[in-house]
Coordinates of C-alpha atoms and ligand atoms in Angstrom, one line a residue:
X1 CA 86.6 103.1 123.2
X2 CA 86.1 101.1 120.0
X3 CA 88.6 98.3 120.1
X4 CA 89.9 97.0 116.8
X5 CA 92.9 95.8 118.7
X6 CA 95.7 95.1 116.2
X7 CA 93.3 94.2 113.4
X8 CA 93.6 95.1 109.7
X9 CA 91.1 97.2 107.8
X10 CA 91.3 95.9 104.3
X11 CA 87.7 96.6 103.4
X12 CA 84.7 97.9 105.2
X13 CA 83.2 94.4 105.7
X14 CA 86.1 93.9 108.2
X15 CA 83.9 95.9 110.6
X16 CA 80.6 94.8 112.1
X17 CA 77.8 97.4 112.7
X18 CA 78.6 97.8 116.4
X19 CA 82.3 98.4 115.6
X20 CA 81.4 101.0 113.0
X21 CA 79.1 102.9 115.3
X22 CA 81.7 102.8 118.1
X23 CA 84.3 104.1 115.7
X24 CA 82.1 107.0 114.6
X25 CA 81.4 107.8 118.2
X26 CA 85.1 107.8 119.0
X27 CA 85.7 110.1 116.0
X28 CA 83.0 112.5 117.3
X29 CA 84.6 112.6 120.8
X30 CA 88.1 113.2 119.4
X31 CA 86.8 115.9 117.0
X32 CA 85.1 117.8 119.8
X33 CA 88.2 117.3 122.0
X34 CA 85.9 115.9 124.7
X35 CA 88.4 113.1 124.6
X36 CA 92.2 113.7 124.3
X37 CA 94.2 110.6 123.6
X38 CA 97.9 109.9 122.9
X39 CA 99.3 107.1 120.7
X40 CA 103.1 107.2 120.5
X41 CA 103.5 104.8 117.5
X42 CA 104.9 104.9 114.0
X43 CA 102.7 104.8 110.9
X44 CA 104.1 104.0 107.5
X45 CA 102.4 105.3 104.3
X46 CA 103.1 103.2 101.3
X47 CA 101.2 104.9 98.5
X48 CA 101.6 103.8 94.8
X49 CA 99.0 106.4 93.7
X50 CA 98.7 110.2 94.2
X51 CA 97.0 111.4 97.3
X52 CA 96.4 114.8 99.0
X53 CA 93.6 114.2 101.6
X54 CA 94.5 110.6 102.7
X55 CA 98.2 111.3 103.0
X56 CA 97.9 114.6 104.9
X57 CA 94.9 113.6 107.1
X58 CA 96.7 110.4 108.2
X59 CA 99.9 112.3 108.8
X60 CA 98.2 115.1 110.9
X61 CA 96.0 112.6 112.8
X62 CA 99.1 110.7 113.8
X63 CA 101.1 113.8 114.8
X64 CA 98.2 115.1 116.9
X65 CA 98.2 111.8 118.7
X66 CA 101.9 112.2 119.5
X67 CA 102.9 109.5 117.0
X68 CA 105.1 109.7 113.9
X69 CA 104.7 109.0 110.2
X70 CA 107.1 107.8 107.5
X71 CA 106.1 108.5 103.9
X72 CA 107.3 105.5 102.0
X73 CA 106.9 106.7 98.4
X74 CA 107.5 103.5 96.3
X75 CA 109.8 105.5 94.0
X76 CA 112.3 106.0 96.7
X77 CA 112.1 102.5 98.2
X78 CA 113.1 99.2 96.6
X79 CA 109.4 98.5 95.8
X80 CA 109.7 100.4 92.5
X81 CA 112.7 98.2 91.7
X82 CA 110.7 95.0 92.1
X83 CA 111.4 93.9 95.6
X84 CA 108.6 91.3 96.3
X85 CA 105.7 92.4 98.4
X86 CA 106.2 89.4 100.7
X87 CA 109.8 90.6 101.5
X88 CA 108.9 94.3 101.9
X89 CA 106.1 93.4 104.3
X90 CA 108.3 91.2 106.5
X91 CA 110.9 93.9 106.8
X92 CA 108.7 96.9 107.3
X93 CA 106.8 95.2 110.1
X94 CA 110.0 95.1 112.1
X95 CA 110.3 98.9 112.0
X96 CA 106.7 100.2 112.0
X97 CA 103.7 99.8 114.2
X98 CA 101.1 100.1 111.5
X99 CA 101.0 100.6 107.7
X100 CA 98.5 102.3 105.4
X101 CA 98.7 101.2 101.8
X102 CA 97.3 102.8 98.6
X103 CA 97.7 100.6 95.6
X104 CA 95.9 99.2 92.5
X105 CA 94.9 95.5 93.1
X106 CA 93.1 94.5 96.3
X107 CA 95.0 91.3 96.0
X108 CA 98.3 93.1 96.5
X109 CA 97.0 94.7 99.7
X110 CA 95.9 91.4 101.0
X111 CA 99.2 89.7 100.2
X112 CA 100.9 92.5 102.1
X113 CA 98.6 92.1 105.1
X114 CA 99.2 88.3 105.1
X115 CA 102.9 88.7 105.4
X116 CA 103.1 91.7 107.7
X117 CA 102.5 91.1 111.3
X118 CA 101.5 94.7 112.0
X119 CA 98.0 96.0 111.2
X120 CA 97.5 97.1 107.6
X121 CA 94.9 99.7 106.5
X122 CA 93.5 100.1 103.0
X123 CA 94.1 103.7 102.0
X124 CA 92.4 103.0 98.6
X125 CA 92.6 100.2 96.2
X126 CA 90.8 99.7 92.9
X127 CA 88.2 97.7 94.9
X128 CA 87.6 99.8 98.0
X129 CA 88.2 103.1 99.8
X130 CA 87.0 102.3 103.4
X131 CA 88.7 105.3 105.1
X132 CA 86.8 107.6 102.8
X133 CA 83.5 106.1 103.7
X134 CA 84.2 106.3 107.5
X135 CA 84.5 110.0 107.0
X136 CA 81.4 110.1 104.8
X137 CA 79.3 108.4 107.4
X138 CA 80.7 110.7 110.2
X139 CA 79.6 113.6 108.0
X140 CA 76.1 112.2 107.4
X141 CA 75.7 111.4 111.2
X142 CA 76.7 115.0 112.0
X143 CA 74.2 116.4 109.5
X144 CA 71.2 114.2 110.3
X145 CA 71.8 113.0 113.8
X146 CA 71.3 109.3 112.9
X147 CA 71.1 107.0 109.9
X148 CA 67.6 105.6 110.4
X149 CA 65.3 106.2 107.4
X150 CA 68.0 107.9 105.3
X151 CA 68.9 107.1 101.7
X152 CA 72.2 107.7 100.1
X153 CA 72.2 107.9 96.3
X154 CA 75.5 107.5 94.5
X155 CA 75.5 108.6 90.8
X156 CA 78.4 107.8 88.5
X157 CA 81.0 105.1 88.1
X158 CA 80.6 101.9 90.1
X159 CA 84.1 102.3 91.4
X160 CA 86.1 101.7 94.7
X161 CA 84.1 104.5 96.5
X162 CA 80.8 103.1 95.3
X163 CA 81.8 99.7 96.6
X164 CA 82.7 100.9 100.0
X165 CA 79.6 103.2 100.2
X166 CA 77.4 100.1 99.7
X167 CA 79.1 98.3 102.5
X168 CA 79.2 101.4 104.7
X169 CA 75.5 102.2 104.3
X170 CA 74.5 98.6 104.9
X171 CA 76.6 98.5 108.1
X172 CA 75.3 101.9 109.3
X173 CA 71.7 101.0 108.6
X174 CA 70.8 103.3 105.8
X175 CA 69.4 102.7 102.3
X176 CA 71.8 102.9 99.4
X177 CA 71.1 103.4 95.7
X178 CA 73.8 103.2 93.1
X179 CA 73.0 104.6 89.6
X180 CA 75.6 103.9 86.9
X181 CA 75.7 103.5 83.2
X182 CA 75.3 100.0 81.9
X183 CA 78.6 98.1 82.1
X184 CA 79.9 100.4 85.0
X185 CA 78.1 98.7 87.9
X186 CA 79.8 98.2 91.2
X187 CA 81.6 94.9 92.0
X188 CA 79.1 92.1 92.0
X189 CA 80.7 90.3 95.0
X190 CA 80.6 93.5 97.1
X191 CA 76.9 94.0 96.1
X192 CA 76.2 90.5 97.5
X193 CA 78.2 91.3 100.7
X194 CA 76.3 94.6 101.2
X195 CA 73.0 92.9 100.7
X196 CA 73.9 90.2 103.2
X197 CA 74.8 92.8 105.7
X198 CA 71.6 94.8 105.0
X199 CA 69.7 91.6 105.5
X200 CA 66.4 93.0 104.0
X201 CA 66.4 95.7 106.8
X202 CA 67.6 98.4 104.4
X203 CA 67.8 98.6 100.6
X204 CA 70.8 98.1 98.4
X205 CA 69.5 99.2 95.0
X206 CA 71.4 99.2 91.6
X207 CA 69.9 101.1 88.7
X208 CA 70.8 102.8 85.4
X209 CA 68.3 105.6 86.0
X210 CA 69.9 108.5 87.9
X211 CA 66.6 110.4 88.3
X212 CA 64.8 107.4 89.8
X213 CA 67.8 107.0 92.2
X214 CA 67.9 110.7 93.2
X215 CA 64.2 110.9 94.0
X216 CA 63.7 111.7 97.7
X217 CA 67.4 110.9 98.5
X218 CA 68.9 112.4 101.7
X219 CA 72.5 112.3 100.4
X220 CA 73.6 112.7 96.8
X221 CA 77.1 111.5 96.2
X222 CA 79.4 111.3 93.2
X223 CA 83.0 110.7 92.3
X224 CA 85.2 111.0 89.2
X225 CA 84.1 109.2 86.1
X226 CA 87.7 107.8 85.5
X227 CA 89.6 106.7 88.6
X228 CA 93.4 106.7 89.0
X229 CA 94.7 104.1 86.6
X230 CA 91.9 104.6 84.1
X231 CA 93.0 108.0 82.7
X232 CA 93.3 106.6 79.2
X233 CA 89.5 105.9 79.2
X234 CA 88.5 109.4 80.5
X235 CA 87.7 110.9 77.0
X236 CA 85.6 107.9 75.9
X237 CA 83.6 107.9 79.2
X238 CA 82.5 111.6 79.0
X239 CA 79.4 111.1 76.7
X240 CA 78.5 107.8 78.5
X241 CA 78.5 109.4 81.9
X242 CA 77.0 112.8 81.0
X243 CA 73.4 111.8 82.2
X244 CA 75.0 110.9 85.6
X245 CA 76.2 114.4 86.4
X246 CA 75.0 115.9 89.7
X247 CA 73.4 119.1 88.5
X248 CA 70.9 121.5 90.1
X249 CA 68.2 119.6 88.2
X250 CA 69.1 116.2 89.6
X251 CA 69.5 117.7 93.1
X252 CA 66.0 119.2 92.8
X253 CA 64.6 115.6 92.8
X254 CA 66.2 114.8 96.1
X255 CA 64.8 115.6 99.6
X256 CA 64.8 119.4 100.0
X257 CA 67.1 118.9 103.1
X258 CA 69.5 116.7 101.1
X259 CA 73.2 117.2 101.3
X260 CA 75.8 116.7 98.5
X261 CA 79.0 114.8 99.1
X262 CA 82.0 114.1 96.9
X263 CA 85.2 112.3 98.0
X264 CA 87.4 114.8 96.0
X265 CA 89.3 115.6 93.9
X266 CA 86.3 116.8 91.8
X267 CA 86.1 117.5 88.1
X268 CA 83.7 120.5 87.9
X269 CA 81.5 120.3 84.8
X270 CA 81.9 116.5 84.6
X271 CA 80.5 114.5 87.5
X272 CA 79.3 117.6 89.4
X273 CA 78.5 121.2 88.4
X274 CA 80.3 124.2 89.8
X275 CA 76.9 125.5 91.2
X276 CA 76.2 122.3 93.1
X277 CA 79.7 121.7 94.6
X278 CA 79.8 125.4 95.7
X279 CA 76.1 125.5 96.6
X280 CA 74.3 125.6 100.0
X281 CA 73.7 121.8 100.1
X282 CA 77.3 120.9 99.5
X283 CA 79.1 119.5 102.6
X284 CA 82.3 118.5 100.8
X285 CA 84.7 120.5 102.9
X286 CA 83.3 119.2 106.2
X287 CA 83.5 115.7 104.6
X288 CA 87.2 116.3 103.7
X289 CA 88.0 117.5 107.3
X290 CA 86.3 114.4 108.7
X291 CA 88.9 112.2 107.0
X292 CA 91.3 113.3 109.7
X293 CA 88.9 112.7 112.7
X294 CA 87.7 109.3 111.4
X295 CA 91.2 108.1 110.7
X296 CA 92.4 109.3 114.1
X297 CA 89.7 107.2 115.7
X298 CA 90.7 104.2 113.5
X299 CA 94.4 104.5 114.5
X300 CA 93.5 104.7 118.2
X301 CA 91.1 101.8 118.0
X302 CA 93.7 99.6 116.2
X303 CA 96.8 100.7 118.1
X304 CA 95.3 101.6 121.5
X305 CA 96.0 104.8 123.4
X306 CA 97.9 105.9 126.4
Ligands
CP401 N1 89.4 111.4 98.7 C1 90.7 111.0 98.7 O1 91.1 109.9 99.0 O2 91.6 112.0 98.3 P1 93.1 111.8 98.0 O3 93.2 111.0 96.8 O4 93.6 113.2 97.8 O5 93.8 111.2 99.2
NVA402 N1 87.7 106.7 92.6 C1 88.8 107.6 92.8 C2 88.9 108.1 94.2 C3 89.9 109.1 94.5 C4 90.0 109.5 95.9 C5 90.1 107.0 92.4 O1 90.3 105.8 92.7 O2 90.9 107.6 91.7

Protein backbone atom coordinates (compact mmCIF):
# COMPACT_ATOMS: atom_id res chain seq x y z
CA UNK A 1 0.00 0.00 0.00
CA UNK A 2 1.29 3.51 -0.80
CA UNK A 3 2.33 5.05 2.49
CA UNK A 4 2.12 8.79 2.81
CA UNK A 5 1.84 8.19 6.55
CA UNK A 6 0.48 11.34 8.15
CA UNK A 7 1.90 13.67 5.49
CA UNK A 8 0.28 16.76 3.98
CA UNK A 9 -0.58 17.08 0.29
CA UNK A 10 -0.27 20.83 -0.30
CA UNK A 11 0.89 20.51 -3.90
CA UNK A 12 1.70 17.67 -6.27
CA UNK A 13 5.44 18.16 -5.80
CA UNK A 14 4.91 16.77 -2.27
CA UNK A 15 4.87 13.37 -4.02
CA UNK A 16 7.77 11.65 -5.73
CA UNK A 17 7.23 9.52 -8.87
CA UNK A 18 7.19 6.25 -6.91
CA UNK A 19 4.60 7.55 -4.45
CA UNK A 20 2.44 8.80 -7.32
CA UNK A 21 2.54 5.45 -9.12
CA UNK A 22 1.76 3.61 -5.85
CA UNK A 23 -1.19 5.92 -5.18
CA UNK A 24 -2.60 5.29 -8.66
CA UNK A 25 -2.16 1.56 -8.20
CA UNK A 26 -3.95 1.69 -4.87
CA UNK A 27 -6.77 3.74 -6.44
CA UNK A 28 -7.12 1.11 -9.17
CA UNK A 29 -7.32 -1.71 -6.61
CA UNK A 30 -9.89 0.16 -4.52
CA UNK A 31 -11.96 1.02 -7.61
CA UNK A 32 -12.06 -2.60 -8.79
CA UNK A 33 -12.83 -3.71 -5.20
CA UNK A 34 -9.91 -6.12 -5.47
CA UNK A 35 -8.91 -4.44 -2.22
CA UNK A 36 -11.43 -3.49 0.48
CA UNK A 37 -10.08 -1.27 3.24
CA UNK A 38 -11.55 0.47 6.25
CA UNK A 39 -10.44 3.74 7.80
CA UNK A 40 -12.52 4.79 10.75
CA UNK A 41 -11.35 8.42 10.93
CA UNK A 42 -12.90 11.89 10.74
CA UNK A 43 -12.27 14.18 7.78
CA UNK A 44 -13.05 17.91 7.96
CA UNK A 45 -13.84 19.87 4.79
CA UNK A 46 -13.06 23.57 5.13
CA UNK A 47 -14.08 25.05 1.79
CA UNK A 48 -14.10 28.83 1.12
CA UNK A 49 -15.11 28.33 -2.52
CA UNK A 50 -17.97 26.44 -4.16
CA UNK A 51 -17.52 22.73 -4.91
CA UNK A 52 -19.62 19.87 -6.19
CA UNK A 53 -17.17 17.11 -7.18
CA UNK A 54 -14.48 17.62 -4.56
CA UNK A 55 -16.92 17.95 -1.70
CA UNK A 56 -19.08 14.97 -2.65
CA UNK A 57 -16.25 12.68 -3.78
CA UNK A 58 -14.29 13.22 -0.55
CA UNK A 59 -17.45 12.68 1.49
CA UNK A 60 -18.49 9.48 -0.25
CA UNK A 61 -14.90 8.15 -0.27
CA UNK A 62 -14.68 8.62 3.50
CA UNK A 63 -18.14 7.09 4.12
CA UNK A 64 -17.25 4.06 1.99
CA UNK A 65 -14.10 3.61 4.09
CA UNK A 66 -16.25 3.60 7.23
CA UNK A 67 -15.10 7.06 8.31
CA UNK A 68 -16.99 10.28 8.87
CA UNK A 69 -16.98 13.78 7.41
CA UNK A 70 -17.73 17.21 8.85
CA UNK A 71 -18.52 19.96 6.35
CA UNK A 72 -16.99 23.11 7.85
CA UNK A 73 -18.52 25.80 5.68
CA UNK A 74 -16.62 28.97 6.69
CA UNK A 75 -19.94 30.86 6.83
CA UNK A 76 -21.13 28.79 9.75
CA UNK A 77 -17.81 28.71 11.59
CA UNK A 78 -15.90 31.57 13.20
CA UNK A 79 -13.57 31.64 10.17
CA UNK A 80 -15.90 34.06 8.36
CA UNK A 81 -15.88 36.31 11.47
CA UNK A 82 -12.11 36.64 11.31
CA UNK A 83 -10.79 33.99 13.73
CA UNK A 84 -7.12 33.69 12.79
CA UNK A 85 -6.07 30.67 10.73
CA UNK A 86 -3.41 29.84 13.31
CA UNK A 87 -6.06 29.52 16.05
CA UNK A 88 -8.58 27.62 13.92
CA UNK A 89 -5.88 25.16 12.87
CA UNK A 90 -4.76 24.44 16.44
CA UNK A 91 -8.33 23.82 17.57
CA UNK A 92 -9.55 21.72 14.65
CA UNK A 93 -6.55 19.41 14.91
CA UNK A 94 -7.76 18.34 18.36
CA UNK A 95 -11.08 17.10 16.95
CA UNK A 96 -10.31 15.88 13.44
CA UNK A 97 -7.96 13.29 11.98
CA UNK A 98 -7.44 15.04 8.63
CA UNK A 99 -8.51 18.25 6.96
CA UNK A 100 -9.13 19.10 3.28
CA UNK A 101 -9.03 22.83 2.56
CA UNK A 102 -10.27 24.77 -0.49
CA UNK A 103 -9.25 28.39 -0.44
CA UNK A 104 -7.72 31.27 -2.41
CA UNK A 105 -4.06 31.89 -1.47
CA UNK A 106 -1.70 28.92 -1.32
CA UNK A 107 -0.03 30.78 1.55
CA UNK A 108 -3.21 30.46 3.64
CA UNK A 109 -3.21 26.68 3.13
CA UNK A 110 0.45 26.51 4.07
CA UNK A 111 -0.10 28.54 7.25
CA UNK A 112 -2.94 26.20 8.19
CA UNK A 113 -0.74 23.18 7.61
CA UNK A 114 2.10 24.67 9.65
CA UNK A 115 -0.13 25.15 12.68
CA UNK A 116 -2.28 22.00 12.40
CA UNK A 117 -0.66 18.79 13.61
CA UNK A 118 -3.03 16.67 11.54
CA UNK A 119 -2.45 16.11 7.80
CA UNK A 120 -3.81 18.80 5.49
CA UNK A 121 -4.88 18.20 1.87
CA UNK A 122 -5.11 20.90 -0.80
CA UNK A 123 -8.66 20.64 -2.16
CA UNK A 124 -7.91 23.56 -4.57
CA UNK A 125 -6.14 26.87 -4.15
CA UNK A 126 -5.41 29.61 -6.69
CA UNK A 127 -2.05 27.89 -7.27
CA UNK A 128 -2.84 24.17 -7.43
CA UNK A 129 -5.50 21.47 -7.65
CA UNK A 130 -3.53 18.29 -6.88
CA UNK A 131 -6.50 16.02 -6.09
CA UNK A 132 -7.97 16.79 -9.51
CA UNK A 133 -4.76 15.77 -11.24
CA UNK A 134 -4.53 12.49 -9.31
CA UNK A 135 -7.91 11.60 -10.84
CA UNK A 136 -6.81 12.85 -14.27
CA UNK A 137 -3.74 10.63 -14.21
CA UNK A 138 -5.82 7.66 -13.06
CA UNK A 139 -8.13 8.25 -16.05
CA UNK A 140 -5.21 8.50 -18.49
CA UNK A 141 -3.65 5.32 -17.08
CA UNK A 142 -6.97 3.48 -17.47
CA UNK A 143 -7.36 4.66 -21.08
CA UNK A 144 -3.80 4.06 -22.29
CA UNK A 145 -2.35 1.46 -19.89
CA UNK A 146 0.79 3.51 -19.18
CA UNK A 147 2.17 7.05 -19.48
CA UNK A 148 5.22 6.27 -21.58
CA UNK A 149 5.36 8.23 -24.82
CA UNK A 150 2.10 10.11 -24.17
CA UNK A 151 1.65 13.87 -24.49
CA UNK A 152 -0.97 15.84 -22.59
CA UNK A 153 -1.88 19.20 -24.12
CA UNK A 154 -3.66 21.73 -21.95
CA UNK A 155 -5.23 24.64 -23.81
CA UNK A 156 -6.60 27.71 -22.01
CA UNK A 157 -5.79 29.67 -18.86
CA UNK A 158 -2.52 28.93 -17.05
CA UNK A 159 -4.39 28.40 -13.81
CA UNK A 160 -4.31 26.07 -10.76
CA UNK A 161 -5.26 23.03 -12.87
CA UNK A 162 -2.59 23.81 -15.49
CA UNK A 163 0.02 24.18 -12.72
CA UNK A 164 -0.84 20.83 -11.14
CA UNK A 165 -1.02 19.13 -14.55
CA UNK A 166 2.56 20.20 -15.33
CA UNK A 167 3.78 18.67 -12.07
CA UNK A 168 1.59 15.58 -12.41
CA UNK A 169 2.70 14.82 -15.98
CA UNK A 170 6.36 15.32 -15.07
CA UNK A 171 5.99 12.97 -12.08
CA UNK A 172 4.08 10.39 -14.14
CA UNK A 173 6.64 10.48 -16.95
CA UNK A 174 4.58 12.00 -19.74
CA UNK A 175 5.13 15.05 -21.94
CA UNK A 176 3.06 18.12 -21.20
CA UNK A 177 2.33 21.16 -23.40
CA UNK A 178 0.53 24.22 -22.07
CA UNK A 179 -0.94 26.61 -24.64
CA UNK A 180 -2.19 29.92 -23.22
CA UNK A 181 -2.68 33.46 -24.46
CA UNK A 182 0.21 35.81 -23.74
CA UNK A 183 0.01 37.05 -20.15
CA UNK A 184 -1.93 33.97 -18.95
CA UNK A 185 0.98 31.52 -18.66
CA UNK A 186 1.19 29.10 -15.72
CA UNK A 187 3.13 29.95 -12.56
CA UNK A 188 6.82 30.42 -13.45
CA UNK A 189 8.04 28.78 -10.22
CA UNK A 190 5.88 25.71 -10.85
CA UNK A 191 7.14 25.53 -14.45
CA UNK A 192 10.67 25.39 -13.02
CA UNK A 193 9.67 22.72 -10.51
CA UNK A 194 8.00 20.62 -13.24
CA UNK A 195 11.08 20.91 -15.49
CA UNK A 196 13.32 19.87 -12.61
CA UNK A 197 11.14 16.80 -12.02
CA UNK A 198 11.04 15.98 -15.75
CA UNK A 199 14.85 16.27 -15.78
CA UNK A 200 15.05 16.31 -19.62
CA UNK A 201 13.42 12.85 -19.74
CA UNK A 202 10.06 14.31 -20.79
CA UNK A 203 8.99 17.67 -22.22
CA UNK A 204 7.37 20.59 -20.35
CA UNK A 205 6.51 22.98 -23.18
CA UNK A 206 4.86 26.41 -22.91
CA UNK A 207 3.46 27.99 -26.06
CA UNK A 208 0.93 30.55 -27.26
CA UNK A 209 0.02 28.41 -30.28
CA UNK A 210 -2.90 26.04 -29.53
CA UNK A 211 -2.64 24.24 -32.88
CA UNK A 212 1.06 23.51 -32.48
CA UNK A 213 0.35 22.21 -28.96
CA UNK A 214 -2.58 20.01 -30.07
CA UNK A 215 -0.67 18.28 -32.90
CA UNK A 216 -0.37 14.57 -32.19
CA UNK A 217 -1.43 14.95 -28.53
CA UNK A 218 -2.78 11.89 -26.70
CA UNK A 219 -4.85 13.95 -24.25
CA UNK A 220 -6.47 17.34 -24.88
CA UNK A 221 -7.42 19.10 -21.65
CA UNK A 222 -9.06 22.39 -20.82
CA UNK A 223 -10.62 24.30 -17.93
CA UNK A 224 -12.68 27.48 -17.50
CA UNK A 225 -11.22 30.74 -18.79
CA UNK A 226 -12.00 32.56 -15.52
CA UNK A 227 -11.53 30.63 -12.29
CA UNK A 228 -13.36 31.13 -9.01
CA UNK A 229 -12.40 34.57 -7.72
CA UNK A 230 -11.85 35.94 -11.28
CA UNK A 231 -15.52 36.23 -12.24
CA UNK A 232 -15.26 40.00 -12.86
CA UNK A 233 -12.70 39.35 -15.64
CA UNK A 234 -14.81 36.72 -17.41
CA UNK A 235 -16.29 39.05 -20.08
CA UNK A 236 -12.97 40.68 -20.98
CA UNK A 237 -11.32 37.28 -21.31
CA UNK A 238 -13.77 35.87 -23.88
CA UNK A 239 -12.19 37.39 -27.03
CA UNK A 240 -8.65 36.75 -25.74
CA UNK A 241 -9.29 33.06 -25.12
CA UNK A 242 -11.51 32.30 -28.15
CA UNK A 243 -8.61 30.80 -30.20
CA UNK A 244 -7.97 28.44 -27.27
CA UNK A 245 -11.34 26.67 -27.44
CA UNK A 246 -11.28 22.86 -27.74
CA UNK A 247 -13.36 22.39 -30.89
CA UNK A 248 -13.71 19.52 -33.35
CA UNK A 249 -11.16 21.33 -35.53
CA UNK A 250 -8.54 21.50 -32.75
CA UNK A 251 -9.26 17.90 -31.75
CA UNK A 252 -8.72 16.77 -35.36
CA UNK A 253 -5.05 17.80 -34.99
CA UNK A 254 -4.52 15.45 -32.03
CA UNK A 255 -3.73 11.76 -32.25
CA UNK A 256 -6.80 9.93 -33.67
CA UNK A 257 -6.98 7.92 -30.41
CA UNK A 258 -6.77 11.06 -28.25
CA UNK A 259 -9.11 11.54 -25.31
CA UNK A 260 -10.55 14.82 -24.08
CA UNK A 261 -10.57 15.77 -20.41
CA UNK A 262 -12.04 18.71 -18.48
CA UNK A 263 -11.98 19.03 -14.70
CA UNK A 264 -15.55 20.49 -14.74
CA UNK A 265 -17.62 22.56 -14.28
CA UNK A 266 -17.53 23.31 -18.04
CA UNK A 267 -18.77 26.33 -19.96
CA UNK A 268 -19.96 24.85 -23.24
CA UNK A 269 -19.36 27.21 -26.14
CA UNK A 270 -16.45 28.85 -24.31
CA UNK A 271 -13.42 26.66 -23.50
CA UNK A 272 -15.00 23.55 -25.08
CA UNK A 273 -17.74 22.98 -27.64
CA UNK A 274 -20.87 20.98 -26.88
CA UNK A 275 -19.94 18.54 -29.69
CA UNK A 276 -16.52 17.78 -28.16
CA UNK A 277 -17.58 17.43 -24.52
CA UNK A 278 -20.45 15.15 -25.55
CA UNK A 279 -18.41 13.44 -28.30
CA UNK A 280 -16.94 9.95 -28.50
CA UNK A 281 -13.45 11.05 -27.41
CA UNK A 282 -14.63 12.75 -24.21
CA UNK A 283 -13.82 10.94 -20.96
CA UNK A 284 -15.00 13.68 -18.60
CA UNK A 285 -17.54 11.54 -16.72
CA UNK A 286 -15.03 8.76 -16.05
CA UNK A 287 -12.60 11.49 -14.97
CA UNK A 288 -15.14 12.94 -12.53
CA UNK A 289 -15.87 9.48 -11.08
CA UNK A 290 -12.16 8.93 -10.58
CA UNK A 291 -12.00 11.86 -8.17
CA UNK A 292 -13.58 9.54 -5.60
CA UNK A 293 -11.28 6.57 -6.23
CA UNK A 294 -8.10 8.65 -6.28
CA UNK A 295 -9.02 10.51 -3.08
CA UNK A 296 -9.97 7.28 -1.34
CA UNK A 297 -6.47 6.02 -2.08
CA UNK A 298 -5.02 9.30 -0.84
CA UNK A 299 -6.96 9.15 2.44
CA UNK A 300 -5.94 5.55 3.10
CA UNK A 301 -2.34 6.25 2.23
CA UNK A 302 -2.16 9.22 4.61
CA UNK A 303 -4.30 7.83 7.44
CA UNK A 304 -3.64 4.10 7.17
CA UNK A 305 -6.32 1.42 7.07
CA UNK A 306 -7.57 -1.33 9.31
N1 LIG B 1 -13.29 19.74 -10.56
C1 LIG B 1 -13.64 20.20 -9.36
O1 LIG B 1 -12.82 20.39 -8.46
O2 LIG B 1 -14.97 20.37 -9.22
P1 LIG B 1 -15.70 21.08 -7.99
O3 LIG B 1 -15.29 22.53 -8.02
O4 LIG B 1 -17.15 20.87 -8.26
O5 LIG B 1 -15.25 20.44 -6.72
N1 LIG C 1 -9.70 26.55 -12.34
C1 LIG C 1 -11.00 26.31 -11.77
C2 LIG C 1 -11.13 24.89 -11.36
C3 LIG C 1 -12.46 24.52 -10.78
C4 LIG C 1 -12.51 23.07 -10.37
C5 LIG C 1 -11.22 27.23 -10.58
O1 LIG C 1 -10.29 27.42 -9.80
O2 LIG C 1 -12.31 27.80 -10.47
